[in-house]
Amino acid sequence: MPPDNDPYLVILVLMIAAVLFALAPLALAWIWSKKFSPQKPGPDKNAIYECGLESKGDAWIPFKAEYYLYAIIFLIFDVETIFLLPFAVSFTGLSADAFISMIVFVFLLVLGLAWAWQKGVLTWK
Amino acid sequence: MIDESLRTELSKQGIFTLKLEELYNWSRKNSVWPLQFGLACCAIEMIATSMARYDLARFGAEVFRPSPRQADLMIVAGTVTKKMAPQVIRLYNQMPEPKYVIAMGACAISGGPFKQGYNVLKGIDRYIPVDVHIPGCPPRPEALLHAFMTLQKKIEEQSLTSEQRPRHLHADAPSEFPIPQYGAHDLEPPNNPDVWQPPVVTRTE
């Protein structure tokens, strides 16, 4: 190649070579499979479940929303325990202010629990 | 087509010539992936074969696939009860072509010690084509390795284009085999007549 050519030409050539390098094996495999691997689909082969058993029903079933509420309430009280532990440890040395604010915090959560209970969230339907 | 004497002459000089078909089969036989699936005590021997002492990895077959979609070989390792047989055949149907079957152990090839029983299938070859049968109860890992090498030989000799090419290369040959139903006393039908026919005993006086 003469030196007065476009210096970017070599990059273009390399790019084409790279694309061919990637596509040629795929194309060869495709041609090979067309010739030497006849497609044989069937009801068993196209089945979704692949553990030997027949699947029953539909995979697109609605998931119960009750569990979500149950989990949220559990999570809130789970986090509350983190606050309750230091509260219990430093209980004797607490000021009246801190004690009252903690009681209010617990009371608000219990109120929420009572509301959920009354709404019937805790009974599994 | 290369002349056979020229070929041996070249190989004496250290130049190996081979057909595309041979290259294809050579790579195919060295990457047979078995289905990870065991039915009874033979499966323990199969597991032993795949572990370090017997080392099935030497044959390129250590990749036991838990899904039939990725498996080439089904090792029927153990007693096939009549309740299990439809599942085994369905798994076989779900494997992509080319697929091979090794029936491992007395139970898988004939029903073994349970042959006279009411609930054991008398050989999986009644429903699906079996490539290699191994006797033994259970066969030792060496026997499974031998079966594996036998299967490799079989794969190596399979032709791609001739009239004797294997079943999966015939476009009209079935890839799925009918799955038997649970009947009142036996599986319905008791065997796939395209694959296996009961032997006819003729007595001569």
Coordinates of C-alpha atoms in Angstrom, one line a residue:
Chain A
M1 CA 0.0 0.0 0.0
P2 CA 1.5 3.4 -0.9
P3 CA 2.1 5.7 2.1
D4 CA -0.1 8.5 0.7
N5 CA -3.2 6.4 1.2
D6 CA -5.8 7.3 3.8
P7 CA -4.4 6.1 7.1
Y8 CA -7.9 5.1 8.3
L9 CA -8.2 2.6 5.4
V10 CA -6.4 0.0 7.4
I11 CA -8.8 0.3 10.3
L12 CA -11.7 -0.2 7.9
V13 CA -10.0 -3.3 6.5
L14 CA -9.4 -4.6 10.0
M15 CA -13.0 -3.9 11.0
I16 CA -14.4 -5.9 8.0
A17 CA -12.0 -8.7 8.9
A18 CA -13.2 -8.7 12.5
V19 CA -16.9 -8.8 11.5
L20 CA -16.2 -11.6 9.0
F21 CA -14.2 -13.5 11.7
A22 CA -17.2 -13.3 14.0
L23 CA -19.9 -14.1 11.4
A24 CA -18.2 -16.8 9.4
P25 CA -18.4 -19.5 12.1
L26 CA -22.0 -18.7 12.8
A27 CA -22.8 -18.8 9.1
L28 CA -21.0 -22.1 8.6
A29 CA -22.8 -23.6 11.6
W30 CA -26.1 -22.4 10.2
I31 CA -25.4 -23.9 6.8
W32 CA -24.2 -27.2 8.4
S33 CA -27.3 -27.4 10.5
K34 CA -29.5 -26.8 7.4
K35 CA -27.8 -29.7 5.6
F36 CA -27.0 -32.2 8.3
S37 CA -29.4 -31.6 11.1
P38 CA -33.0 -31.7 10.0
Q39 CA -35.3 -30.0 12.4
K40 CA -37.7 -32.3 14.1
P41 CA -40.0 -30.4 16.5
G42 CA -42.8 -32.2 18.3
P43 CA -45.2 -31.7 21.2
D44 CA -42.8 -33.3 23.7
K45 CA -39.8 -31.5 22.4
N46 CA -41.5 -28.1 22.5
A47 CA -43.0 -28.6 25.9
I48 CA -42.0 -26.0 28.4
Y49 CA -41.4 -28.3 31.4
E50 CA -38.3 -30.5 31.0
C51 CA -38.3 -32.9 33.9
G52 CA -40.1 -35.8 32.2
L53 CA -43.5 -35.0 33.7
E54 CA -46.4 -33.4 31.9
S55 CA -47.1 -29.9 33.1
K56 CA -50.6 -29.2 34.2
G57 CA -52.4 -25.8 34.1
D58 CA -51.0 -22.5 33.2
A59 CA -47.8 -20.9 34.3
W60 CA -49.5 -17.4 34.3
I61 CA -51.4 -17.6 37.5
P62 CA -52.1 -14.6 39.7
F63 CA -50.0 -14.6 42.9
K64 CA -51.8 -14.0 46.1
A65 CA -51.5 -10.3 47.2
E66 CA -52.2 -11.2 50.8
Y67 CA -48.7 -12.5 51.3
Y68 CA -47.3 -9.2 50.3
L69 CA -49.2 -7.3 53.0
Y70 CA -48.2 -10.0 55.5
A71 CA -44.6 -9.7 54.6
I72 CA -44.7 -5.9 54.9
I73 CA -46.1 -6.0 58.4
F74 CA -43.5 -8.6 59.4
L75 CA -40.8 -6.4 58.0
I76 CA -42.0 -3.4 60.0
F77 CA -42.0 -5.3 63.3
D78 CA -38.7 -7.0 62.4
V79 CA -37.1 -3.5 62.1
E80 CA -38.8 -2.4 65.2
T81 CA -37.0 -5.1 67.2
I82 CA -33.7 -3.4 66.3
F83 CA -35.0 -0.3 68.2
L84 CA -36.5 -2.3 71.0
L85 CA -33.2 -3.9 72.0
P86 CA -31.2 -0.7 72.8
F87 CA -34.4 0.6 74.4
A88 CA -34.5 -2.4 76.8
V89 CA -30.7 -2.2 77.5
S90 CA -30.7 1.4 78.4
F91 CA -34.2 1.4 80.0
T92 CA -33.1 2.3 83.6
G93 CA -31.0 5.3 82.5
L94 CA -33.6 6.9 80.2
S95 CA -35.0 10.3 80.6
A96 CA -38.8 10.8 80.7
D97 CA -38.6 12.5 77.2
A98 CA -36.9 9.6 75.6
F99 CA -39.2 7.1 77.3
I100 CA -42.3 8.9 76.1
S101 CA -41.1 9.2 72.5
M102 CA -40.2 5.5 72.5
I103 CA -43.7 4.6 73.8
V104 CA -45.3 6.8 71.1
F105 CA -43.2 5.1 68.5
V106 CA -44.3 1.7 69.6
F107 CA -47.9 2.8 70.0
L108 CA -48.0 4.1 66.4
L109 CA -46.8 0.8 65.2
V110 CA -49.2 -1.2 67.3
L111 CA -52.0 1.1 66.0
G112 CA -50.9 0.0 62.5
L113 CA -51.0 -3.6 63.5
A114 CA -54.4 -3.2 65.1
W115 CA -55.7 -1.6 61.8
A116 CA -54.3 -4.5 59.8
W117 CA -55.7 -7.0 62.2
Q118 CA -59.1 -5.3 62.0
K119 CA -58.9 -5.3 58.2
G120 CA -58.3 -9.1 58.4
V121 CA -54.9 -9.1 56.8
L122 CA -53.5 -11.5 59.5
T123 CA -56.1 -14.2 58.7
W124 CA -54.9 -16.4 55.7
K125 CA -57.7 -16.8 53.2
Chain B
M1 CA -12.1 -38.9 -3.1
I2 CA -8.6 -39.5 -1.9
D3 CA -6.9 -42.7 -2.8
E4 CA -6.4 -45.0 0.2
S5 CA -2.8 -46.0 -0.6
L6 CA -1.9 -42.3 -1.1
R7 CA -3.5 -41.6 2.3
T8 CA -1.3 -44.3 4.1
E9 CA 1.7 -43.0 2.2
L10 CA 1.0 -39.5 3.4
S11 CA 0.4 -40.6 7.0
K12 CA 3.8 -42.3 7.0
Q13 CA 5.3 -38.9 6.3
G14 CA 3.4 -37.4 9.1
I15 CA 0.7 -35.8 7.0
F16 CA -2.8 -36.8 8.1
T17 CA -5.7 -36.4 5.7
L18 CA -9.3 -36.8 6.6
K19 CA -12.7 -36.2 5.4
L20 CA -14.9 -33.5 6.8
E21 CA -17.2 -36.2 8.0
E22 CA -14.4 -37.8 10.0
L23 CA -13.5 -34.5 11.5
Y24 CA -17.1 -33.9 12.4
N25 CA -17.5 -37.4 14.0
W26 CA -14.2 -37.1 15.8
S27 CA -15.2 -33.9 17.5
R28 CA -18.7 -35.3 18.1
K29 CA -17.6 -38.5 19.8
N30 CA -15.3 -36.6 22.1
S31 CA -18.0 -34.3 23.5
V32 CA -20.9 -36.5 24.3
W33 CA -22.8 -34.9 27.2
P34 CA -24.8 -37.3 29.3
L35 CA -28.1 -36.5 30.8
Q36 CA -27.8 -36.2 34.6
F37 CA -30.4 -38.8 35.5
G38 CA -30.2 -42.0 37.5
L39 CA -32.9 -44.4 38.4
A40 CA -31.5 -46.9 40.9
C41 CA -28.2 -48.4 42.2
C42 CA -26.6 -48.4 38.8
A43 CA -26.6 -44.6 39.1
I44 CA -24.1 -44.9 42.0
E45 CA -21.8 -46.7 39.6
M46 CA -22.4 -44.0 37.0
I47 CA -21.5 -41.3 39.5
A48 CA -18.4 -43.3 40.5
T49 CA -17.5 -43.4 36.7
S50 CA -17.7 -39.7 36.5
M51 CA -15.6 -39.0 39.5
A52 CA -11.8 -38.8 39.8
R53 CA -11.0 -42.5 40.1
Y54 CA -12.5 -43.6 36.9
D55 CA -12.7 -40.2 35.3
L56 CA -15.2 -40.1 32.5
A57 CA -13.8 -36.7 31.7
R58 CA -11.0 -38.4 29.7
F59 CA -13.7 -39.1 27.1
G60 CA -15.0 -35.6 27.1
A61 CA -18.2 -36.7 28.8
E62 CA -17.9 -35.3 32.3
V63 CA -20.5 -32.6 31.6
F64 CA -23.6 -34.2 33.0
R65 CA -26.5 -31.9 31.9
P66 CA -29.4 -31.5 34.2
S67 CA -31.7 -30.6 31.3
P68 CA -32.5 -32.9 28.4
R69 CA -32.3 -29.9 26.0
Q70 CA -28.5 -29.9 26.4
A71 CA -27.8 -33.6 26.6
D72 CA -26.6 -36.0 23.8
L73 CA -26.6 -39.3 25.7
M74 CA -29.1 -40.9 28.0
I75 CA -27.6 -43.4 30.4
V76 CA -30.6 -45.4 31.6
A77 CA -28.9 -46.3 34.9
G78 CA -31.2 -48.6 36.9
T79 CA -34.5 -50.3 37.2
V80 CA -37.2 -48.7 35.0
T81 CA -40.5 -49.3 36.7
K82 CA -43.6 -49.2 34.7
K83 CA -44.6 -46.0 36.5
M84 CA -41.3 -44.4 35.5
A85 CA -41.1 -45.5 31.9
P86 CA -43.3 -42.7 30.4
Q87 CA -41.2 -40.1 32.1
V88 CA -38.0 -41.7 30.8
I89 CA -39.4 -41.8 27.2
R90 CA -40.6 -38.2 27.5
L91 CA -37.1 -37.1 28.6
Y92 CA -35.7 -39.0 25.6
N93 CA -38.1 -37.2 23.3
Q94 CA -37.0 -33.9 24.7
M95 CA -33.4 -34.4 23.9
P96 CA -32.1 -32.8 20.7
E97 CA -30.8 -34.9 17.8
P98 CA -28.4 -36.7 17.5
K99 CA -29.1 -38.6 20.7
Y100 CA -27.8 -41.9 22.0
V101 CA -28.9 -44.3 24.7
I102 CA -26.8 -46.6 26.9
A103 CA -29.0 -49.1 28.8
M104 CA -26.9 -49.7 31.9
G105 CA -27.4 -52.8 34.0
A106 CA -29.5 -55.9 34.0
C107 CA -32.7 -54.0 34.9
A108 CA -32.4 -51.5 32.2
I109 CA -31.7 -54.1 29.5
S110 CA -34.2 -56.8 30.5
G111 CA -35.8 -56.1 33.9
G112 CA -33.0 -58.0 35.7
P113 CA -34.0 -59.7 38.9
F114 CA -37.4 -58.1 38.7
K115 CA -38.2 -59.6 35.3
Q116 CA -40.9 -61.9 36.7
G117 CA -42.4 -59.0 38.7
Y118 CA -45.5 -57.1 37.7
N119 CA -44.2 -53.5 38.0
V120 CA -40.9 -53.4 36.2
L121 CA -40.4 -52.7 32.6
K122 CA -38.6 -55.7 30.9
G123 CA -36.0 -53.5 29.1
I124 CA -36.1 -49.9 28.1
D125 CA -35.4 -51.0 24.5
R126 CA -39.1 -51.9 24.2
Y127 CA -39.8 -48.2 23.7
I128 CA -36.7 -46.3 22.6
P129 CA -33.8 -47.3 20.4
V130 CA -30.8 -48.3 22.6
D131 CA -27.3 -48.0 21.2
V132 CA -25.3 -50.0 23.8
H133 CA -26.5 -52.5 26.3
I134 CA -24.4 -53.3 29.4
P135 CA -25.1 -56.4 31.5
G136 CA -24.2 -56.5 35.1
C137 CA -25.9 -56.0 38.5
P138 CA -24.6 -53.3 38.7
P139 CA -22.0 -53.1 36.0
R140 CA -18.6 -51.8 37.3
P141 CA -17.4 -48.4 36.2
E142 CA -15.0 -50.2 33.8
A143 CA -18.1 -51.7 32.1
L144 CA -19.6 -48.3 31.6
L145 CA -16.4 -46.9 30.3
H146 CA -16.3 -49.8 27.8
A147 CA -19.9 -49.1 26.8
F148 CA -18.8 -45.5 26.3
M149 CA -15.9 -46.4 24.1
T150 CA -18.2 -48.7 22.1
L151 CA -20.6 -45.8 21.6
Q152 CA -17.7 -43.6 20.5
K153 CA -16.8 -46.2 17.9
K154 CA -20.3 -46.2 16.7
I155 CA -20.5 -42.4 16.5
E156 CA -17.1 -42.4 14.6
E157 CA -18.5 -44.8 12.0
Q158 CA -21.7 -42.9 11.4
S159 CA -22.0 -41.6 7.8
L160 CA -23.4 -38.3 7.0
T161 CA -24.8 -38.7 3.6
S162 CA -24.9 -42.3 2.5
E163 CA -28.1 -44.4 2.6
Q164 CA -26.9 -46.1 5.8
R165 CA -26.8 -42.8 7.6
P166 CA -28.2 -42.8 11.2
R167 CA -31.8 -42.3 12.0
H168 CA -31.6 -38.6 13.0
L169 CA -30.2 -37.6 9.6
H170 CA -33.3 -38.9 7.8
A171 CA -35.6 -36.0 7.6
D172 CA -38.7 -38.1 7.8
A173 CA -37.6 -40.4 10.6
P174 CA -39.3 -39.6 13.9
S175 CA -37.5 -37.8 16.7
E176 CA -40.2 -38.5 19.2
F177 CA -41.3 -41.9 20.3
P178 CA -44.9 -42.6 21.5
I179 CA -45.2 -42.4 25.2
P180 CA -47.1 -45.4 26.7
Q181 CA -50.1 -44.8 28.9
Y182 CA -50.9 -46.5 32.2
G183 CA -53.2 -49.3 31.5
A184 CA -55.2 -51.6 33.8
H185 CA -52.5 -54.3 34.0
D186 CA -49.6 -53.1 32.0
L187 CA -48.4 -50.1 30.0
E188 CA -50.4 -49.5 26.8
P189 CA -49.0 -50.4 24.4
P190 CA -46.6 -52.9 26.1
N191 CA -43.9 -52.1 23.5
N192 CA -43.3 -49.9 20.6
P193 CA -43.6 -52.2 17.5
D194 CA -41.3 -49.9 15.4
V195 CA -38.5 -50.3 17.9
W196 CA -38.9 -53.8 19.4
Q197 CA -40.9 -56.9 18.6
P198 CA -41.3 -59.8 21.0
P199 CA -39.1 -62.7 19.9
V200 CA -41.0 -65.5 18.2
V201 CA -40.1 -68.9 19.7
T202 CA -40.5 -71.7 17.2
R203 CA -40.2 -75.3 18.6
T204 CA -39.0 -78.0 16.3
E205 CA -39.5 -81.6 17.3

